[in-house]
PDB file of C-alpha atoms in Angstrom:
ATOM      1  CA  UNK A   1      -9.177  21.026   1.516  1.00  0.00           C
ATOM      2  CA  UNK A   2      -7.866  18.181  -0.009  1.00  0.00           C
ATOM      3  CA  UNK A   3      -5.161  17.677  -2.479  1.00  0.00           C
ATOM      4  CA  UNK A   4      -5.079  15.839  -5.472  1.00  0.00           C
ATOM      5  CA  UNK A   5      -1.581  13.670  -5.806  1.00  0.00           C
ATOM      6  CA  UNK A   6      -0.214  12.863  -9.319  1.00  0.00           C
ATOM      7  CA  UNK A   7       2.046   9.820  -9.375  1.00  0.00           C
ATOM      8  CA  UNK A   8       5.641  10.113  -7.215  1.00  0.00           C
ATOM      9  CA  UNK A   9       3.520  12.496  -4.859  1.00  0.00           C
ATOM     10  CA  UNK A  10       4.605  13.009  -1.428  1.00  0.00           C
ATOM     11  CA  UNK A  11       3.042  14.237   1.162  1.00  0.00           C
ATOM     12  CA  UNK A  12       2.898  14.643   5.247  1.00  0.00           C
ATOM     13  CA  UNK A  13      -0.095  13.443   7.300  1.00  0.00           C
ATOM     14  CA  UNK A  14      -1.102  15.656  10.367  1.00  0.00           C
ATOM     15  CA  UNK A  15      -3.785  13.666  11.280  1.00  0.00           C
ATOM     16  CA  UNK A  16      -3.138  10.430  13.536  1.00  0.00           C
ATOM     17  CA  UNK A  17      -6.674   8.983  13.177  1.00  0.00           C
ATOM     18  CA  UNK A  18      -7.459   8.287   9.551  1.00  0.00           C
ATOM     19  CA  UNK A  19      -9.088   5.975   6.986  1.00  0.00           C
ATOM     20  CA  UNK A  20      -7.700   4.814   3.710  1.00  0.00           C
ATOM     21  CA  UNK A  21     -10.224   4.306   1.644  1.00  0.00           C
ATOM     22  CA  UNK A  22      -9.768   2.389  -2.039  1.00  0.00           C
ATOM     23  CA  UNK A  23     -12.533   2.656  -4.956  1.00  0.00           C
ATOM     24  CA  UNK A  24     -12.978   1.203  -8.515  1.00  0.00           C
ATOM     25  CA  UNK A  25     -15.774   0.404 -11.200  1.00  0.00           C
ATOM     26  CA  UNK A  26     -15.505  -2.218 -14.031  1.00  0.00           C
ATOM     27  CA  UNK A  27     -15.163  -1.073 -17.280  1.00  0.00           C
ATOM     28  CA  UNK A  28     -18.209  -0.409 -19.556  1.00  0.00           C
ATOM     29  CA  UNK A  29     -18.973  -3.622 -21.514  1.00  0.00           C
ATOM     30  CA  UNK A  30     -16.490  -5.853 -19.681  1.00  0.00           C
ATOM     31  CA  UNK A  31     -19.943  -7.789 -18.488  1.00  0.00           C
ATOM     32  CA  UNK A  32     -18.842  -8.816 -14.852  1.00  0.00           C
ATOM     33  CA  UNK A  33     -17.936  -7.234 -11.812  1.00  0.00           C
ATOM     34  CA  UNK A  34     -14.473  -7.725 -10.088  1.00  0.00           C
ATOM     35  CA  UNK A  35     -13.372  -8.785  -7.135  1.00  0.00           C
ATOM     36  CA  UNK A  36     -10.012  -6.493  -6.219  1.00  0.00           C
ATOM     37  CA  UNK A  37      -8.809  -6.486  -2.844  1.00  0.00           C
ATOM     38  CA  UNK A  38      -6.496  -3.875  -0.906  1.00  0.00           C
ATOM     39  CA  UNK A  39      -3.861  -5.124   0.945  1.00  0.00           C
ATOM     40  CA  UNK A  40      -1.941  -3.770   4.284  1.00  0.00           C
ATOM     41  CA  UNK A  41       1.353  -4.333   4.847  1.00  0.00           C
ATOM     42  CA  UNK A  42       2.842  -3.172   8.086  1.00  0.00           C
ATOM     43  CA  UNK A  43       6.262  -3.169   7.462  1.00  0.00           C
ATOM     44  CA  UNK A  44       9.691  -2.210  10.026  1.00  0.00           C
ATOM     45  CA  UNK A  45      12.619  -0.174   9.509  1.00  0.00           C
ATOM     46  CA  UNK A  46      14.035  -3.508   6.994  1.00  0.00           C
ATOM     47  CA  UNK A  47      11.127  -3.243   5.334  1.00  0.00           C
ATOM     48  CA  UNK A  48       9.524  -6.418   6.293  1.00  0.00           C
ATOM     49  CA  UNK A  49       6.177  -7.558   8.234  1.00  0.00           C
ATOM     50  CA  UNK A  50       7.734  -8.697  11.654  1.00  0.00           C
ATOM     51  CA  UNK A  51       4.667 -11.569  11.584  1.00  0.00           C
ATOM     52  CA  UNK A  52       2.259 -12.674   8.968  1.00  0.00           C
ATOM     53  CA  UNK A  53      -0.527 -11.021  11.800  1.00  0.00           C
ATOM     54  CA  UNK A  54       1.388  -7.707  10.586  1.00  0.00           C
ATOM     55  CA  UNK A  55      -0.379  -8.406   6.957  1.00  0.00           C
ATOM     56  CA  UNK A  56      -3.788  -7.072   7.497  1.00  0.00           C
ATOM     57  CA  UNK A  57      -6.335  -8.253   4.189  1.00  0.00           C
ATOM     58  CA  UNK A  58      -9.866 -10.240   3.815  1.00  0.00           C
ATOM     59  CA  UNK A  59      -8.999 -13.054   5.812  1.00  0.00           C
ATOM     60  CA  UNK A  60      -6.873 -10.931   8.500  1.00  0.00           C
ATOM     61  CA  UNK A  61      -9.346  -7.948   8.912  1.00  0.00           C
ATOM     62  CA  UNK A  62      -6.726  -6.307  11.807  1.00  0.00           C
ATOM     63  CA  UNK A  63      -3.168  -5.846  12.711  1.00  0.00           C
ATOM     64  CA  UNK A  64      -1.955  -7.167  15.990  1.00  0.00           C
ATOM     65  CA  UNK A  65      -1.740  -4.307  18.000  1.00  0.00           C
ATOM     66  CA  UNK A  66      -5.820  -3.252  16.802  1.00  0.00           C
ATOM     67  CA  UNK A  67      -4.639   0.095  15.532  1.00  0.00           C
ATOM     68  CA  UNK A  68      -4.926  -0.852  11.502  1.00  0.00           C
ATOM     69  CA  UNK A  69      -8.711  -2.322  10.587  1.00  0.00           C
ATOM     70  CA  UNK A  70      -9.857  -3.623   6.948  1.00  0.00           C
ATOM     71  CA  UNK A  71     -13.160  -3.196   6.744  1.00  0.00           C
ATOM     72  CA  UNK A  72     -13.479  -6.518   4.564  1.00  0.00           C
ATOM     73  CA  UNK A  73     -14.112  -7.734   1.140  1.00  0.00           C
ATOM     74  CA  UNK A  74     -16.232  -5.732  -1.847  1.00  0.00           C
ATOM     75  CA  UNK A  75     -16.541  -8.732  -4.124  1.00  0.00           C
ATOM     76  CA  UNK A  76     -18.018  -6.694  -7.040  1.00  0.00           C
ATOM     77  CA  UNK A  77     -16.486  -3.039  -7.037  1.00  0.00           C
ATOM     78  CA  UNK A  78     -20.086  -1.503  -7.488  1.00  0.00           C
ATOM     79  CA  UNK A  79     -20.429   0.577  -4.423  1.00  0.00           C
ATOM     80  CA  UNK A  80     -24.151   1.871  -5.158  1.00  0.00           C
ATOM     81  CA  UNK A  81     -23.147   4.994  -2.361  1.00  0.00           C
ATOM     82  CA  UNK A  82     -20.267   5.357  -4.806  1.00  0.00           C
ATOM     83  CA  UNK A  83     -18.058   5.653  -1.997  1.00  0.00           C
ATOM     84  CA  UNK A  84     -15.162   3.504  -1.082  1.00  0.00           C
ATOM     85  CA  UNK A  85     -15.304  -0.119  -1.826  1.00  0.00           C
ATOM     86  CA  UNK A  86     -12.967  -0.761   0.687  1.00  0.00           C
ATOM     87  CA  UNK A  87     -11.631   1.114   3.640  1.00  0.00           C
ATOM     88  CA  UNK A  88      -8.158   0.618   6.421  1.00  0.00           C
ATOM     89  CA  UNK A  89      -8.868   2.487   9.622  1.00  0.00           C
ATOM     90  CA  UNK A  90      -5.480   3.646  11.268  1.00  0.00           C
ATOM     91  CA  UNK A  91      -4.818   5.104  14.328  1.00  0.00           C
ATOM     92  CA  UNK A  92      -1.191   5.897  14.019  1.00  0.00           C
ATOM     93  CA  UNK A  93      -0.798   6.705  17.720  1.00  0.00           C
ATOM     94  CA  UNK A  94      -1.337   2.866  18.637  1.00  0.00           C
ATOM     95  CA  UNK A  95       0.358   1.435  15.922  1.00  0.00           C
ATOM     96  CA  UNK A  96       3.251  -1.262  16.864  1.00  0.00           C
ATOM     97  CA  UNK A  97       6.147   1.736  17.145  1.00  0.00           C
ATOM     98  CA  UNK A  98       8.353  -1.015  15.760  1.00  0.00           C
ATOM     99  CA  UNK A  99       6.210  -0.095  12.040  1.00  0.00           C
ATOM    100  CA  UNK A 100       7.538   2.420   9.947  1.00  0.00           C
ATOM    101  CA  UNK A 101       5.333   2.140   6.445  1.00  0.00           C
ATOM    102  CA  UNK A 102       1.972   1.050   5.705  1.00  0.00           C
ATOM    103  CA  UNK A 103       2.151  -0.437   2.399  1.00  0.00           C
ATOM    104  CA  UNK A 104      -0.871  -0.452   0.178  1.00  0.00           C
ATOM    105  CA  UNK A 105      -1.835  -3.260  -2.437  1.00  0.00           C
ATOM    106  CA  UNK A 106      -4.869  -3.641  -4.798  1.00  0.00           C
ATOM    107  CA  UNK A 107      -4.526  -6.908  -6.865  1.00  0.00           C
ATOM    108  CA  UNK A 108      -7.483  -8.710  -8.658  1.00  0.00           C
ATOM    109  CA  UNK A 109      -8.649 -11.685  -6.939  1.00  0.00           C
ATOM    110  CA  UNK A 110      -9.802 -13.083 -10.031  1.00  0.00           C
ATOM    111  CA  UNK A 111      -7.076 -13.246 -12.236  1.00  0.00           C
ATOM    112  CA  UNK A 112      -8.144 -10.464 -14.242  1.00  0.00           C
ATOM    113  CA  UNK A 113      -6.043  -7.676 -14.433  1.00  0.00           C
ATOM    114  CA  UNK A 114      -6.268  -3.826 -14.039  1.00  0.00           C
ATOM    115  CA  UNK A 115      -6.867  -2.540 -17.715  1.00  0.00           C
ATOM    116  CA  UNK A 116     -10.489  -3.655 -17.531  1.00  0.00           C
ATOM    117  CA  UNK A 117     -10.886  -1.798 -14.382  1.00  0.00           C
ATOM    118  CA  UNK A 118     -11.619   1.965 -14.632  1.00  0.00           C
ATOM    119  CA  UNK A 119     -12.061   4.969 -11.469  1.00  0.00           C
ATOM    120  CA  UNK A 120      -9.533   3.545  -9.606  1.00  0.00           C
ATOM    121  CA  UNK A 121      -8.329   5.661  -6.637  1.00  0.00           C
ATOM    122  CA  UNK A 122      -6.681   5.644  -2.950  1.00  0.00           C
ATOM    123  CA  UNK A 123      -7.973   8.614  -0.924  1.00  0.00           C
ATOM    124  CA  UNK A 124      -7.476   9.161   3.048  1.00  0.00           C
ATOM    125  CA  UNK A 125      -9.488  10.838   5.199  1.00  0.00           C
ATOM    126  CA  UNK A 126      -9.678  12.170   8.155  1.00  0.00           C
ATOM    127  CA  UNK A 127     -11.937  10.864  10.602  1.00  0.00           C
ATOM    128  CA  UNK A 128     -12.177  13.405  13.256  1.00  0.00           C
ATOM    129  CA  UNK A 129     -14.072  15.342  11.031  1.00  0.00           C
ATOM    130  CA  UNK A 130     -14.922  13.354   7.877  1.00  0.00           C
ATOM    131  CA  UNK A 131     -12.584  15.614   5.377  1.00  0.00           C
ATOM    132  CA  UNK A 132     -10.651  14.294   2.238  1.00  0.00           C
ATOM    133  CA  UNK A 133      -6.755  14.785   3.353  1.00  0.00           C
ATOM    134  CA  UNK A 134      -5.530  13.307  -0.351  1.00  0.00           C
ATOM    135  CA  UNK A 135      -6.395  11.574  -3.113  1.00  0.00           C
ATOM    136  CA  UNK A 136      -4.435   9.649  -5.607  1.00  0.00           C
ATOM    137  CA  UNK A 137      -6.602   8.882  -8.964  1.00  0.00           C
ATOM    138  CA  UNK A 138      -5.209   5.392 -11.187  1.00  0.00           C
ATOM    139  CA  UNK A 139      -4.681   7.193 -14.362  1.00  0.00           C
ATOM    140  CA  UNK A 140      -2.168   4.738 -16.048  1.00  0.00           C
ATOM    141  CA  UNK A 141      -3.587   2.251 -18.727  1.00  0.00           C
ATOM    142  CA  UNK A 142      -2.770  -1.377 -16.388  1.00  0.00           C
ATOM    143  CA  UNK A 143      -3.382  -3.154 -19.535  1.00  0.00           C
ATOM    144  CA  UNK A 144      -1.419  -6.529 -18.553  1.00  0.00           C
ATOM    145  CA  UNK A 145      -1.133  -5.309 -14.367  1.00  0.00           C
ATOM    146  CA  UNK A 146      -3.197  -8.059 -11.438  1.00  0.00           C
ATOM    147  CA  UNK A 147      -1.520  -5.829  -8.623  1.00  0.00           C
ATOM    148  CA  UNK A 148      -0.891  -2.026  -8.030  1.00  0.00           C
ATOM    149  CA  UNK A 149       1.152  -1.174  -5.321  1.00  0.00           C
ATOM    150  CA  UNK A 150      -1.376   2.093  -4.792  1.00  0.00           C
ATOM    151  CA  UNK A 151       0.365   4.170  -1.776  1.00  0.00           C
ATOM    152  CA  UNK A 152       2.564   3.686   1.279  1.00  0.00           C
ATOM    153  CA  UNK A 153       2.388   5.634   4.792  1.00  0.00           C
ATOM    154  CA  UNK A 154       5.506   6.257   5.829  1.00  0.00           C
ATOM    155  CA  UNK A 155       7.706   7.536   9.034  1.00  0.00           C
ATOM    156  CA  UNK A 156      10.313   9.987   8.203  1.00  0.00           C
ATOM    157  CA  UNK A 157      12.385  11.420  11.083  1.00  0.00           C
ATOM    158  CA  UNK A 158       8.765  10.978  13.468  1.00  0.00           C
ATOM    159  CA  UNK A 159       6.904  12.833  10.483  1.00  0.00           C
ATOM    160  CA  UNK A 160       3.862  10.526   8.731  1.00  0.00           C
ATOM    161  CA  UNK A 161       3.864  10.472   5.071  1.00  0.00           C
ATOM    162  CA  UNK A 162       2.110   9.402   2.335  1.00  0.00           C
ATOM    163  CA  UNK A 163       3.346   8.180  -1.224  1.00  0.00           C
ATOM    164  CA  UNK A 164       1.801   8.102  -4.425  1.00  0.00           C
ATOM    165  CA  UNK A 165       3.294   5.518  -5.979  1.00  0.00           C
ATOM    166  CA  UNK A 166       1.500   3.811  -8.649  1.00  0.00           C
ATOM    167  CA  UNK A 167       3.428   0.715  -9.683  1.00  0.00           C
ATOM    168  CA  UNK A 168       1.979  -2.098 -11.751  1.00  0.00           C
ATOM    169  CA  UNK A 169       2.806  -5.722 -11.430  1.00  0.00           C
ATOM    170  CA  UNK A 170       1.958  -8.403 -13.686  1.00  0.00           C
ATOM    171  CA  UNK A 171       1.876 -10.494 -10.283  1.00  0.00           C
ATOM    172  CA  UNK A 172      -0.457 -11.761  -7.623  1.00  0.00           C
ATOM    173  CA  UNK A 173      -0.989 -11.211  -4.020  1.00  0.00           C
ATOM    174  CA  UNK A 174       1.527 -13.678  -3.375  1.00  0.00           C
ATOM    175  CA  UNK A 175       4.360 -11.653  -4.863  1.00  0.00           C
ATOM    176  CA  UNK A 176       4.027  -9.542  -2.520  1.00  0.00           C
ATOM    177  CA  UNK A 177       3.404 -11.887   0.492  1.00  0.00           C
ATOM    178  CA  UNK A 178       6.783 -13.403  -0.552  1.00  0.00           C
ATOM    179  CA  UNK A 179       8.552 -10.543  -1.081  1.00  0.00           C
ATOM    180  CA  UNK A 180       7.956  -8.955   2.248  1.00  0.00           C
ATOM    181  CA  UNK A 181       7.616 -11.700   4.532  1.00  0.00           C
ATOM    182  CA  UNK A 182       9.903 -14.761   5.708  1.00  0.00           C
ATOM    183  CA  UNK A 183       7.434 -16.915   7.099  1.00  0.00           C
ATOM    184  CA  UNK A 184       4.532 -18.920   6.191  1.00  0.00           C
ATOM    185  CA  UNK A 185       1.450 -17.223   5.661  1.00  0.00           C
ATOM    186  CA  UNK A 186      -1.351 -19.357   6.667  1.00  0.00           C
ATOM    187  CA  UNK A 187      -4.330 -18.470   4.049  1.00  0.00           C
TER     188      UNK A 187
END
């Protein structure tokens, strides 16, 4: 059965084998598709990707250790299925045991931002058997917003959890990159 997170939701994940799956559809009338594009950041206990491999997006499709997998780039958000646009397989078990969140970022490749964006949602499931675990529906009005900071999977005293967050920035991919890593990402 799966349960339906508001905002500031918390819950625990069971399951060590799951995807995280992200969805959207342009607004009526906007007259083009968009291109957004969910993020990965594996981050350690100081909250920071120990190497730009540890950033797992379109042009990295998987973490270093193999156990985190984008399944690459919907340029147009129109998923005819209407499924996922894009999904993050994560086996938790093999993950680097020096990661302690999964942080999850949607931001609009095209400059756009998320108020002409509408269905937006983060969902995992569980892929021993398929089943919904959660799902978070965008209900906010991202009027002026390029990035959401969606979710984050998190260990808490060797329990997996997952967050709700739903914070908007009127930033880039970048912000992010900068904010959470040292180094030099190489695009």
């Amino acid at each position: 059965m799966s349960i339906n997170l508001k905002k500031g939701q918390r819950i625990a994940v069971g399951q060590t084998n799951v995807t995280v799956g992200l969805g959207w559809s342009p607004n009526t009338g906007v007259g083009e598709n968009f291109d957004l594009d969910c993020s990965v950041f594996l981050l350690d206990k100081n909250k920071m990707l120990k190497t730009e491999e540890h950033f797992v997006f379109f042009n990295n499709l998987k973490s270093p250790c193999g156990s985190v997998q984008h399944s690459g780039d919907d340029t147009t958000g129109m998923n005819s299925a209407g499924g996922d646009d894009e999904q993050i397989k994560i086996n938790i078990n093999t993950l680097d045991p020096d990661v302690t969140e999964l942080l999850f970022v949607a931001s609009i490749h095209t400059g756009q931002n998320f108020g002409r964006v509408r269905e937006s949602y983060i969902r995992i499931v569980d892929n021993n058997d398929g089943s919904e675990i959660a799902k978070y529906e965008l209900d906010e009005n991202f009027s002026v917003e390029r990035s959401i900071e969606f979710g984050r999977l998190y260990k808490l005293e060797g329990v997996w959890k997952f967050d709700a967050s739903g914070v908007g920035y009127d930033e880039d991919l970048s912000f992010f990159v900068e904010k959470y890593y040292s180094g030099n990402i190489v695009k």
